[in-house]
CSV table of C-alpha atoms (C1' of nucleotides) in Angstrom, one decimal:
chain,number,residue,atom,x,y,z
A,19,UNK,CA,77.8,75.4,81.0
A,20,UNK,CA,76.0,77.0,83.9
A,21,UNK,CA,72.6,75.9,85.0
A,22,UNK,CA,69.9,77.5,87.1
A,23,UNK,CA,69.1,76.3,90.6
A,24,UNK,CA,65.8,75.1,89.3
A,25,UNK,CA,67.3,73.1,86.5
A,26,UNK,CA,69.8,71.6,88.9
A,27,UNK,CA,67.0,70.5,91.2
A,28,UNK,CA,65.2,68.9,88.3
A,29,UNK,CA,68.3,67.0,87.3
A,30,UNK,CA,69.0,65.9,90.8
A,31,UNK,CA,65.4,64.6,91.2
A,32,UNK,CA,65.5,62.7,88.0
A,33,UNK,CA,68.8,61.1,89.0
A,34,UNK,CA,67.3,60.1,92.3
A,35,UNK,CA,64.1,58.6,90.9
A,36,UNK,CA,65.9,57.0,88.0
A,37,UNK,CA,67.7,54.6,90.4
A,38,UNK,CA,64.4,52.9,91.2
A,39,UNK,CA,62.3,53.3,88.1
A,40,UNK,CA,63.2,54.2,84.6
A,41,UNK,CA,61.9,56.1,82.7
A,42,UNK,CA,60.8,58.7,85.2
A,43,UNK,CA,57.2,59.7,84.9
A,44,UNK,CA,56.0,63.3,84.9
A,45,UNK,CA,53.8,62.6,87.9
A,46,UNK,CA,56.6,61.1,90.0
A,47,UNK,CA,58.7,64.1,89.3
A,48,UNK,CA,55.8,66.4,90.3
A,49,UNK,CA,55.5,64.6,93.6
A,50,UNK,CA,59.3,64.6,94.2
A,51,UNK,CA,59.7,68.3,93.5
A,52,UNK,CA,56.4,69.4,95.0
A,53,UNK,CA,55.1,71.1,91.9
A,54,UNK,CA,52.3,70.6,89.3
A,55,UNK,CA,52.7,68.1,86.4
A,56,UNK,CA,52.3,71.0,84.0
A,57,UNK,CA,55.4,72.7,85.4
A,58,UNK,CA,57.3,69.4,84.9
A,59,UNK,CA,56.3,69.1,81.3
A,60,UNK,CA,57.5,72.7,80.7
A,61,UNK,CA,60.8,72.2,82.3
A,62,UNK,CA,61.4,68.8,80.6
A,63,UNK,CA,61.0,70.5,77.2
A,64,UNK,CA,63.6,73.1,78.2
A,65,UNK,CA,66.0,70.4,79.5
A,66,UNK,CA,65.6,68.4,76.3
A,67,UNK,CA,66.6,71.5,74.3
A,68,UNK,CA,69.7,71.7,76.5
A,69,UNK,CA,70.3,68.0,75.9
A,70,UNK,CA,70.3,67.1,79.5
A,71,UNK,CA,67.4,64.6,79.3
A,72,UNK,CA,66.0,62.1,76.9
A,73,UNK,CA,62.3,63.0,76.7
A,74,UNK,CA,59.4,62.2,74.4
A,75,UNK,CA,55.8,63.3,75.2
A,76,UNK,CA,53.9,60.8,77.3
A,77,UNK,CA,56.9,58.5,77.7
A,78,UNK,CA,58.6,60.0,80.7
A,79,UNK,CA,62.3,61.0,80.8
A,80,UNK,CA,65.8,59.9,81.7
A,81,UNK,CA,69.1,61.7,82.0
A,82,UNK,CA,71.4,61.9,79.0
A,83,UNK,CA,75.1,61.3,79.4
A,84,UNK,CA,75.6,65.0,79.9
A,85,UNK,CA,72.7,65.1,82.4
A,86,UNK,CA,74.2,62.2,84.3
A,87,UNK,CA,77.5,64.0,84.5
A,88,UNK,CA,75.8,67.1,85.8
A,89,UNK,CA,73.8,65.1,88.4
A,90,UNK,CA,76.9,63.4,89.7
A,91,UNK,CA,78.5,66.8,90.1
A,92,UNK,CA,75.6,68.1,92.1
A,93,UNK,CA,75.5,65.0,94.3
A,94,UNK,CA,79.2,65.5,94.8
A,95,UNK,CA,78.8,69.0,95.9
A,96,UNK,CA,75.8,68.2,98.1
A,97,UNK,CA,77.6,65.4,99.9
A,98,UNK,CA,80.9,67.2,100.4
A,99,UNK,CA,79.0,70.1,102.0
A,100,UNK,CA,77.1,67.6,104.2
A,101,UNK,CA,80.3,66.1,105.3
A,102,UNK,CA,81.7,69.6,106.1
A,103,UNK,CA,78.6,70.6,108.1
A,104,UNK,CA,78.6,67.5,110.2
A,105,UNK,CA,82.4,67.0,110.6
A,106,UNK,CA,83.6,70.6,110.9
A,107,UNK,CA,80.6,72.6,112.0
A,108,UNK,CA,79.3,69.9,114.3
A,109,UNK,CA,75.8,69.8,112.9
A,110,UNK,CA,73.6,66.8,113.6
A,111,UNK,CA,73.3,64.1,111.0
A,112,UNK,CA,69.7,65.1,110.4
A,113,UNK,CA,70.3,68.9,110.1
A,114,UNK,CA,72.8,68.9,107.3
A,115,UNK,CA,70.6,68.0,104.4
A,116,UNK,CA,68.6,71.3,104.0
A,117,UNK,CA,71.7,73.5,104.3
A,118,UNK,CA,73.6,71.4,101.8
A,119,UNK,CA,70.6,71.7,99.5
A,120,UNK,CA,71.5,75.4,99.2
A,121,UNK,CA,75.3,75.2,99.2
A,122,UNK,CA,75.3,72.6,96.5
A,123,UNK,CA,74.3,75.2,93.9
A,124,UNK,CA,77.4,77.4,94.5
A,125,UNK,CA,79.2,76.3,91.4
A,126,UNK,CA,82.9,77.0,91.4
A,127,UNK,CA,85.1,74.1,90.4
A,128,UNK,CA,88.1,75.2,92.4
A,129,UNK,CA,85.9,75.6,95.5
A,130,UNK,CA,84.7,72.0,95.5
A,131,UNK,CA,88.2,70.5,94.7
A,132,UNK,CA,89.7,72.5,97.6
A,133,UNK,CA,86.9,71.6,100.0
A,134,UNK,CA,87.4,68.0,99.1
A,135,UNK,CA,91.1,68.2,99.9
A,136,UNK,CA,90.4,70.2,103.1
A,137,UNK,CA,88.1,67.4,104.3
A,138,UNK,CA,90.6,64.8,103.4
A,139,UNK,CA,88.9,63.3,100.4
A,140,UNK,CA,86.0,61.6,102.3
A,141,UNK,CA,84.4,58.8,100.5
A,142,UNK,CA,81.0,58.8,102.3
A,143,UNK,CA,78.8,61.6,103.6
A,144,UNK,CA,77.3,61.6,107.1
A,145,UNK,CA,74.3,59.6,105.9
A,146,UNK,CA,76.7,56.9,104.6
A,147,UNK,CA,76.0,57.7,100.9
A,148,UNK,CA,79.1,57.6,98.7
A,149,UNK,CA,80.6,60.8,97.4
A,150,UNK,CA,81.4,60.9,93.7
A,151,UNK,CA,85.1,61.8,93.0
A,152,UNK,CA,86.1,64.7,90.8
A,153,UNK,CA,85.8,62.6,87.6
A,154,UNK,CA,82.3,61.5,88.5
A,155,UNK,CA,83.1,58.0,89.7
A,156,UNK,CA,80.9,56.9,92.5
A,157,UNK,CA,81.4,53.9,94.8
A,158,UNK,CA,78.6,51.4,95.1
A,159,UNK,CA,79.2,50.1,98.5
A,160,UNK,CA,77.9,46.6,99.4
A,161,UNK,CA,75.1,47.8,101.6
A,162,UNK,CA,72.5,45.4,102.8
A,163,UNK,CA,69.3,45.9,104.7
A,164,UNK,CA,69.6,45.2,108.4
A,165,UNK,CA,66.7,42.8,108.1
A,166,UNK,CA,68.7,40.5,105.9
A,167,UNK,CA,71.2,39.6,108.7
A,168,UNK,CA,70.7,36.6,110.9
A,169,UNK,CA,70.5,36.6,114.7
A,170,UNK,CA,73.7,37.0,116.7
A,171,UNK,CA,75.5,38.9,114.0
A,172,UNK,CA,77.1,42.3,114.1
A,173,UNK,CA,77.3,44.9,111.4
A,174,UNK,CA,78.3,48.6,110.8
A,175,UNK,CA,75.6,51.1,109.9
A,176,UNK,CA,76.5,52.7,106.6
A,177,UNK,CA,73.4,54.3,105.2
A,178,UNK,CA,69.7,54.7,105.0
A,179,UNK,CA,67.2,53.6,102.4
A,180,UNK,CA,64.6,56.2,103.6
A,181,UNK,CA,66.1,59.4,104.8
A,182,UNK,CA,62.9,61.1,105.9
A,183,UNK,CA,62.9,63.3,109.0
A,184,UNK,CA,61.0,60.7,110.9
A,185,UNK,CA,63.6,58.0,110.2
A,186,UNK,CA,66.4,60.3,111.2
A,187,UNK,CA,64.7,61.2,114.4
A,188,UNK,CA,64.1,57.6,115.3
A,189,UNK,CA,67.8,56.7,114.8
A,190,UNK,CA,69.0,59.7,116.8
A,191,UNK,CA,66.8,58.6,119.7
A,192,UNK,CA,68.4,55.2,119.6
A,193,UNK,CA,71.9,56.7,119.4
A,194,UNK,CA,72.5,55.1,116.0
A,195,UNK,CA,74.6,57.0,113.6
A,196,UNK,CA,76.7,56.1,110.6
A,197,UNK,CA,79.5,53.9,111.8
A,198,UNK,CA,77.6,52.5,114.8
A,199,UNK,CA,78.1,48.8,115.3
A,200,UNK,CA,74.8,47.1,115.8
A,201,UNK,CA,74.3,43.5,117.0
A,202,UNK,CA,71.1,41.5,116.4
A,203,UNK,CA,70.3,39.7,119.6
A,204,UNK,CA,67.1,38.1,118.5
A,205,UNK,CA,64.6,38.0,115.6
A,206,UNK,CA,60.9,37.7,116.4
A,207,UNK,CA,59.1,35.5,113.8
A,208,UNK,CA,55.7,36.9,114.8
A,209,UNK,CA,56.1,40.4,113.4
A,210,UNK,CA,59.6,40.1,112.2
A,211,UNK,CA,60.8,42.7,114.7
A,212,UNK,CA,64.4,42.6,115.9
A,213,UNK,CA,66.0,43.0,119.3
A,214,UNK,CA,69.1,45.1,118.7
A,215,UNK,CA,72.0,46.0,121.0
A,216,UNK,CA,74.5,48.7,120.4
A,217,UNK,CA,77.6,49.2,122.6
A,218,UNK,CA,77.0,51.3,125.7
A,219,UNK,CA,73.2,51.1,125.4
A,220,UNK,CA,70.5,48.7,126.7
A,221,UNK,CA,69.0,46.4,124.0
A,222,UNK,CA,65.8,47.5,122.4
A,223,UNK,CA,63.2,46.4,119.9
A,224,UNK,CA,63.0,47.7,116.4
A,225,UNK,CA,60.2,47.1,113.9
A,226,UNK,CA,60.8,45.3,110.6
A,227,UNK,CA,59.7,48.5,108.8
A,228,UNK,CA,62.4,50.5,110.5
A,229,UNK,CA,65.1,47.9,110.2
A,230,UNK,CA,64.5,47.6,106.4
A,231,UNK,CA,65.6,51.2,106.1
A,232,UNK,CA,68.9,50.7,107.8
A,233,UNK,CA,71.7,49.7,105.6
A,234,UNK,CA,74.8,48.1,107.0
A,235,UNK,CA,78.2,47.9,105.4
A,236,UNK,CA,79.0,44.2,105.7
A,237,UNK,CA,78.5,41.5,108.2
A,238,UNK,CA,81.1,41.3,111.0
A,239,UNK,CA,82.2,38.5,113.2
A,240,UNK,CA,79.6,37.2,115.6
B,797,UNK,CA,61.9,87.3,106.2
B,798,UNK,CA,63.7,85.7,103.2
B,799,UNK,CA,65.0,87.8,100.4
B,800,UNK,CA,66.0,86.9,96.8
B,801,UNK,CA,69.6,87.0,95.7
B,802,UNK,CA,68.8,90.0,93.5
B,803,UNK,CA,67.3,91.9,96.4
B,804,UNK,CA,70.3,91.1,98.6
B,805,UNK,CA,72.6,92.4,95.9
B,806,UNK,CA,70.8,95.7,95.7
B,807,UNK,CA,70.8,96.1,99.5
B,808,UNK,CA,74.5,95.3,99.6
B,809,UNK,CA,75.2,97.8,96.8
B,810,UNK,CA,73.2,100.6,98.5
B,811,UNK,CA,75.1,99.9,101.7
B,812,UNK,CA,78.4,100.2,100.0
B,813,UNK,CA,77.6,103.4,98.1
B,814,UNK,CA,75.9,104.9,101.1
B,815,UNK,CA,79.2,105.1,103.0
B,816,UNK,CA,80.6,107.7,100.6
B,817,UNK,CA,77.5,109.5,99.3
B,818,UNK,CA,74.0,109.7,100.7
B,819,UNK,CA,71.3,109.5,99.3
B,820,UNK,CA,72.4,107.0,96.7
B,821,UNK,CA,71.4,108.0,93.1
B,822,UNK,CA,69.7,105.7,90.7
B,823,UNK,CA,72.5,106.1,88.2
B,824,UNK,CA,75.2,105.3,90.7
B,825,UNK,CA,73.4,102.1,91.6
B,826,UNK,CA,73.0,101.2,87.9
B,827,UNK,CA,76.8,101.5,87.4
B,828,UNK,CA,77.5,99.5,90.6
B,829,UNK,CA,75.2,96.7,89.7
B,830,UNK,CA,75.9,96.8,86.0
B,831,UNK,CA,72.2,97.2,85.0
B,832,UNK,CA,70.0,99.9,83.5
B,833,UNK,CA,68.6,102.8,85.5
B,834,UNK,CA,65.1,101.6,84.6
B,835,UNK,CA,65.7,98.3,86.3
B,836,UNK,CA,66.9,100.1,89.4
B,837,UNK,CA,63.8,102.2,89.6
B,838,UNK,CA,61.8,99.0,89.3
B,839,UNK,CA,63.6,97.3,92.2
B,840,UNK,CA,63.6,100.4,94.4
B,841,UNK,CA,59.8,100.4,94.3
B,842,UNK,CA,59.7,96.8,95.3
B,843,UNK,CA,62.3,97.3,98.1
B,844,UNK,CA,60.3,100.3,99.3
B,845,UNK,CA,57.1,98.1,99.6
B,846,UNK,CA,59.2,95.7,101.7
B,847,UNK,CA,60.4,98.6,103.9
B,848,UNK,CA,64.0,98.0,103.2
B,849,UNK,CA,64.8,101.4,101.7
B,850,UNK,CA,63.7,105.0,102.0
B,851,UNK,CA,62.9,106.1,98.5
B,852,UNK,CA,61.0,108.9,96.9
B,853,UNK,CA,61.0,109.4,93.1
B,854,UNK,CA,63.9,111.6,91.8
B,855,UNK,CA,65.5,111.8,95.3
B,856,UNK,CA,67.6,108.7,95.4
B,857,UNK,CA,67.4,106.1,98.2
B,858,UNK,CA,69.0,105.0,101.5
B,859,UNK,CA,68.6,102.0,103.7
B,860,UNK,CA,65.9,101.8,106.3
B,861,UNK,CA,66.8,100.5,109.8
B,862,UNK,CA,65.6,97.1,108.6
B,863,UNK,CA,67.6,97.4,105.4
B,864,UNK,CA,70.7,98.3,107.3
B,865,UNK,CA,70.2,95.2,109.5
B,866,UNK,CA,69.9,93.1,106.4
B,867,UNK,CA,73.0,94.7,104.8
B,868,UNK,CA,75.1,94.0,107.8
B,869,UNK,CA,74.0,90.4,107.8
B,870,UNK,CA,75.0,90.0,104.2
B,871,UNK,CA,78.4,91.7,104.8
B,872,UNK,CA,78.9,89.4,107.8
B,873,UNK,CA,78.2,86.3,105.7
B,874,UNK,CA,80.4,87.5,102.9
B,875,UNK,CA,83.4,88.2,105.1
B,876,UNK,CA,83.1,85.1,107.2
B,877,UNK,CA,83.1,83.0,104.0
B,878,UNK,CA,86.1,85.0,102.6
B,879,UNK,CA,87.9,84.2,105.8
B,880,UNK,CA,87.1,80.5,105.5
B,881,UNK,CA,88.2,80.4,101.9
B,882,UNK,CA,91.5,82.1,102.6
B,883,UNK,CA,92.3,80.5,106.0
B,884,UNK,CA,91.0,77.0,105.6
B,885,UNK,CA,90.9,76.3,101.8
B,886,UNK,CA,94.1,78.2,101.2
B,887,UNK,CA,92.7,80.4,98.4
B,888,UNK,CA,94.7,83.6,97.6
B,889,UNK,CA,93.6,86.8,99.1
B,890,UNK,CA,92.4,88.0,95.7
B,891,UNK,CA,90.5,84.9,94.7
B,892,UNK,CA,88.0,84.8,97.6
B,893,UNK,CA,85.8,87.6,96.7
B,894,UNK,CA,83.9,86.1,93.8
B,895,UNK,CA,83.2,82.8,95.6
B,896,UNK,CA,82.1,84.5,98.7
B,897,UNK,CA,79.7,86.6,96.5
B,898,UNK,CA,77.8,83.3,95.9
B,899,UNK,CA,78.1,81.8,99.3
B,900,UNK,CA,76.8,84.9,101.1
B,901,UNK,CA,73.3,84.2,99.8
B,902,UNK,CA,73.0,80.9,101.6
B,903,UNK,CA,70.8,82.1,104.4
B,904,UNK,CA,70.7,79.8,107.4
B,905,UNK,CA,71.3,81.5,110.7
B,906,UNK,CA,72.7,78.4,112.4
B,907,UNK,CA,75.1,77.9,109.6
B,908,UNK,CA,76.7,81.3,109.9
B,909,UNK,CA,76.9,81.2,113.7
B,910,UNK,CA,78.6,77.8,113.6
B,911,UNK,CA,80.9,78.9,110.8
B,912,UNK,CA,81.9,81.9,112.9
B,913,UNK,CA,82.7,79.6,115.9
B,914,UNK,CA,84.6,77.2,113.7
B,915,UNK,CA,86.8,80.0,112.4
B,916,UNK,CA,87.4,81.2,116.0
B,917,UNK,CA,85.3,84.4,115.7
B,918,UNK,CA,87.6,86.3,113.4
B,919,UNK,CA,87.2,90.1,113.6
B,920,UNK,CA,88.7,91.0,110.1
B,921,UNK,CA,88.4,89.3,106.8
B,922,UNK,CA,91.4,88.6,104.5
B,923,UNK,CA,91.1,92.0,103.0
B,924,UNK,CA,91.3,93.6,106.5
B,925,UNK,CA,87.7,94.6,106.5
B,926,UNK,CA,85.9,94.2,109.8
B,927,UNK,CA,83.3,91.4,110.2
B,928,UNK,CA,80.1,92.4,111.8
B,929,UNK,CA,79.2,90.3,114.9
B,930,UNK,CA,76.0,88.3,115.1
B,931,UNK,CA,74.1,91.4,116.5
B,932,UNK,CA,75.2,93.5,113.6
B,933,UNK,CA,77.9,95.5,115.4
B,934,UNK,CA,80.9,96.3,113.2
B,935,UNK,CA,84.3,97.5,114.3
B,936,UNK,CA,85.5,100.7,112.7
B,937,UNK,CA,89.2,100.2,113.1
B,938,UNK,CA,91.5,103.2,113.3
B,939,UNK,CA,92.9,102.7,109.9
B,940,UNK,CA,95.1,105.3,108.3
B,941,UNK,CA,96.5,105.5,104.8
B,942,UNK,CA,100.2,104.4,104.5
B,943,UNK,CA,101.0,107.8,103.0
B,944,UNK,CA,100.1,109.6,106.2
B,945,UNK,CA,103.0,108.0,108.1
B,946,UNK,CA,106.4,109.6,108.4
B,947,UNK,CA,109.7,108.2,107.4
B,948,UNK,CA,111.3,105.6,109.6
B,949,UNK,CA,108.0,104.3,111.0
B,950,UNK,CA,106.5,100.8,111.0
B,951,UNK,CA,102.9,99.8,110.8
B,952,UNK,CA,100.8,96.7,110.3
B,953,UNK,CA,98.8,96.5,107.1
B,954,UNK,CA,95.1,96.1,107.9
B,955,UNK,CA,93.1,96.9,104.9
B,956,UNK,CA,92.7,98.4,101.4
B,957,UNK,CA,90.8,101.4,100.3
B,958,UNK,CA,90.7,100.2,96.7
B,959,UNK,CA,90.2,96.5,96.4
B,960,UNK,CA,90.4,96.2,92.6
B,961,UNK,CA,92.1,93.2,91.0
B,962,UNK,CA,95.0,95.4,89.9
B,963,UNK,CA,95.6,96.5,93.5
B,964,UNK,CA,95.4,93.0,94.8
B,965,UNK,CA,97.9,91.7,92.2
B,966,UNK,CA,100.3,94.5,93.0
B,967,UNK,CA,100.3,93.7,96.7
B,968,UNK,CA,100.7,90.0,96.1
B,969,UNK,CA,103.7,90.6,93.9
B,970,UNK,CA,105.3,92.6,96.8
B,971,UNK,CA,104.4,89.9,99.3
B,972,UNK,CA,102.2,92.2,101.2
B,973,UNK,CA,99.1,90.7,102.9
B,974,UNK,CA,97.0,91.7,105.8
B,975,UNK,CA,99.1,91.7,108.9
B,976,UNK,CA,102.4,92.4,107.1
B,977,UNK,CA,104.6,94.9,109.0
B,978,UNK,CA,105.8,97.5,106.6
B,979,UNK,CA,108.5,100.0,107.3
B,980,UNK,CA,108.9,103.3,105.6
B,981,UNK,CA,112.6,103.8,104.8
B,982,UNK,CA,112.3,107.0,102.9
B,983,UNK,CA,109.8,109.5,101.4
B,984,UNK,CA,110.6,111.1,98.1
B,985,UNK,CA,109.4,114.7,98.0
B,986,UNK,CA,109.6,114.9,94.2
B,987,UNK,CA,106.7,112.5,93.4
B,988,UNK,CA,105.8,111.5,97.0
B,989,UNK,CA,106.7,107.9,96.3
B,990,UNK,CA,107.9,105.8,99.3
B,991,UNK,CA,110.7,103.4,99.8
B,992,UNK,CA,109.3,100.5,101.7
B,993,UNK,CA,110.9,97.6,103.5
B,994,UNK,CA,109.1,94.5,104.7
B,995,UNK,CA,110.8,91.7,106.7
B,996,UNK,CA,112.6,89.1,104.6
B,997,UNK,CA,112.4,91.1,101.4
B,998,UNK,CA,114.6,93.8,99.8
B,999,UNK,CA,113.3,97.3,99.9
B,1000,UNK,CA,111.3,98.6,97.0
B,1001,UNK,CA,109.7,101.8,95.8
B,1002,UNK,CA,105.9,102.3,95.8
B,1003,UNK,CA,104.0,105.2,94.2
B,1004,UNK,CA,101.9,107.6,96.2
B,1005,UNK,CA,98.9,106.4,94.4
B,1006,UNK,CA,99.4,102.8,95.5
B,1007,UNK,CA,100.4,103.7,99.0
B,1008,UNK,CA,97.2,105.8,99.5
B,1009,UNK,CA,95.2,102.6,99.0
B,1010,UNK,CA,97.0,100.7,101.7
B,1011,UNK,CA,95.5,101.1,105.1
B,1012,UNK,CA,97.6,100.4,108.2
B,1013,UNK,CA,96.3,99.6,111.7
B,1014,UNK,CA,98.3,102.0,113.8
B,1015,UNK,CA,101.8,103.3,113.9
B,1016,UNK,CA,104.3,101.1,115.6
B,1017,UNK,CA,107.6,101.9,117.3
B,1018,UNK,CA,110.3,103.1,114.9
C,650,DA,C1',35.7,46.9,72.0
C,651,DA,C1',33.7,50.6,74.3
C,652,DT,C1',33.8,53.3,78.2
C,653,DA,C1',35.8,55.2,82.3
C,654,DT,C1',39.9,56.7,84.7
C,655,DT,C1',44.3,58.3,85.1
C,656,DT,C1',48.2,60.7,83.3
C,657,DT,C1',50.2,64.1,80.6
C,658,DT,C1',50.1,68.0,77.7
C,659,DT,C1',48.5,72.5,75.9
C,660,DA,C1',46.7,77.1,76.5
C,661,DG,C1',46.7,81.1,78.9
C,662,DA,C1',47.9,83.9,83.3
C,663,DT,C1',51.1,85.5,86.9
C,664,DT,C1',55.5,87.1,89.2
C,665,DT,C1',60.3,88.4,89.2
C,666,DG,C1',63.8,90.8,87.2
C,667,DC,C1',65.5,92.6,83.4
C,668,DC,C1',65.4,95.3,78.8
C,669,DT,C1',64.5,99.5,75.2
C,670,DA,C1',62.4,103.6,73.9
C,671,DA,C1',60.1,107.6,75.1
C,672,DA,C1',58.4,111.0,78.4
C,673,DA,C1',58.9,113.7,82.5
C,674,DA,C1',61.6,115.9,86.1
C,675,DT,C1',65.7,118.0,87.6
C,676,DA,C1',70.1,120.3,87.0
C,677,DA,C1',73.4,123.1,84.2
C,678,DA,C1',74.5,126.6,80.8
C,679,DA,C1',73.7,130.4,77.9
D,270,DT,C1',65.4,132.9,82.7
D,271,DT,C1',65.0,130.3,78.8
D,272,DT,C1',67.3,126.7,76.6
D,273,DT,C1',70.0,122.6,76.8
D,274,DA,C1',71.7,118.5,78.9
D,275,DT,C1',71.3,115.0,82.3
D,276,DT,C1',69.0,112.0,85.3
D,277,DT,C1',65.1,109.4,86.4
D,278,DT,C1',60.8,107.5,85.6
D,279,DT,C1',57.0,105.4,82.9
D,280,DA,C1',55.2,102.3,79.4
D,281,DG,C1',55.4,98.2,77.1
D,282,DG,C1',57.9,93.8,76.2
D,283,DC,C1',60.6,89.5,77.1
D,284,DA,C1',62.3,85.1,79.4
D,285,DA,C1',62.2,81.9,83.3
D,286,DA,C1',59.5,79.3,86.2
D,287,DT,C1',55.5,78.7,88.1
D,288,DC,C1',50.2,78.1,88.3
D,289,DT,C1',44.9,76.7,86.9
D,290,DA,C1',41.7,74.8,83.8
D,291,DA,C1',40.8,72.3,79.9
D,292,DA,C1',42.0,69.1,76.2
D,293,DA,C1',44.3,65.0,74.5
D,294,DA,C1',46.6,60.6,75.0
D,295,DA,C1',47.4,56.4,77.4
D,296,DT,C1',45.8,52.9,80.6
D,297,DA,C1',42.4,50.3,83.0
D,298,DT,C1',37.8,48.4,83.5
D,299,DT,C1',33.6,46.4,82.4
DNA sequence: AATATTTTTTAGATTTGCCTAAAAATAAAA
DNA sequence: TTTTATTTTTAGGCAAATCTAAAAAATATT
């Protein structure tokens, strides 16, 4: 089957929201997609006919098996393009998302398989998110929030909980990217802020709020 | 400005048809775009409002300066993607067109400039067609039909007049691609067919019809 | 439990891009 | 130069995806 860009965007949004709250409410979707609730209801009825979502009036929605398959395909395309843009075209970490948002809708199976091979079958995109493989399998890496680590520990940055522009800018300013090894020098009980050190840079203070959004791969030797 | 996929396809079609006949008739466009003449009239009126085409009822259309600029941008995107697909993703010469047809509508200036740099600023796509540069300048290479060359001359294949699937298949079977050096062994007066030799392959006969569609860059030493 | 508030859905309109059928303009033929 | 044929345009409709405004259902509050 072939789906419209709009349909794909709805499926992707439901997939995203589903990971935190299920079922997904009409209002939540409207906020996510920046449209009106009435438009959401309309589209949900169409997606239900196409058997991509489970939906009953007033009860929110969730993806069907087929919808999930589609969502994983879109996520795969999106993240492979992000990897390509960052790795090959040298875009910044925080510039790749919007472009990948367009490229992901180019649907040609061969294209994505060959792109994957060309890139060397990467398992994580530049934001540290796992890339589903061609069969739809997706790794769930053991990511933990930076705030959960104790003082005097090191860890490798592997992802972000909040990928807003503000967050991306903050990290760029601090020279933190995916793969950066961060060391926690000190934890301040007063406001739970952290003193962080990364190789080649002076230590700095990070708020608890920011640190909560930084996911690290696994704790390293002290 | 940002244009829809449909609008871009119209502009591209007008650009293509314009090179042989101007102004471009409504019917010719309908055939080219595989739609009905009434739909063409509809769209031409919209494109006129947007100042992309010069159009007066019953008199056909042609691109405005702005329309030409847009067309060259689309052609540039299309051909750079074709080059990427063939060169980096190892697609066959004859498979790249349809995929590039989708990718060309992803409109992000930075993306195309960086792709161009990544590819090493190629001047011709895998079909031998010139790629407009970022300012819209396009090379008009001194291509001549293979049939115009005399016997015992060599030349480098640089393009195709007819890029139909049949033609592409025929060339693939003969191991002819862009850049191949072809040598004319003999010309047969009877049916104007040619005996052609390419390095590493046995000589073979090609019809006048096929040879007319093969464009070569310039005659080489005998 | 009754009322108020929030969420969701329906109803009706709009825009884009396409269609068919019929009318009008242009071009070709007798 | 009429008549015929072709090309092009208009008129009216349709489907997708959106909107606003109003009604209906679900949830929360007193």
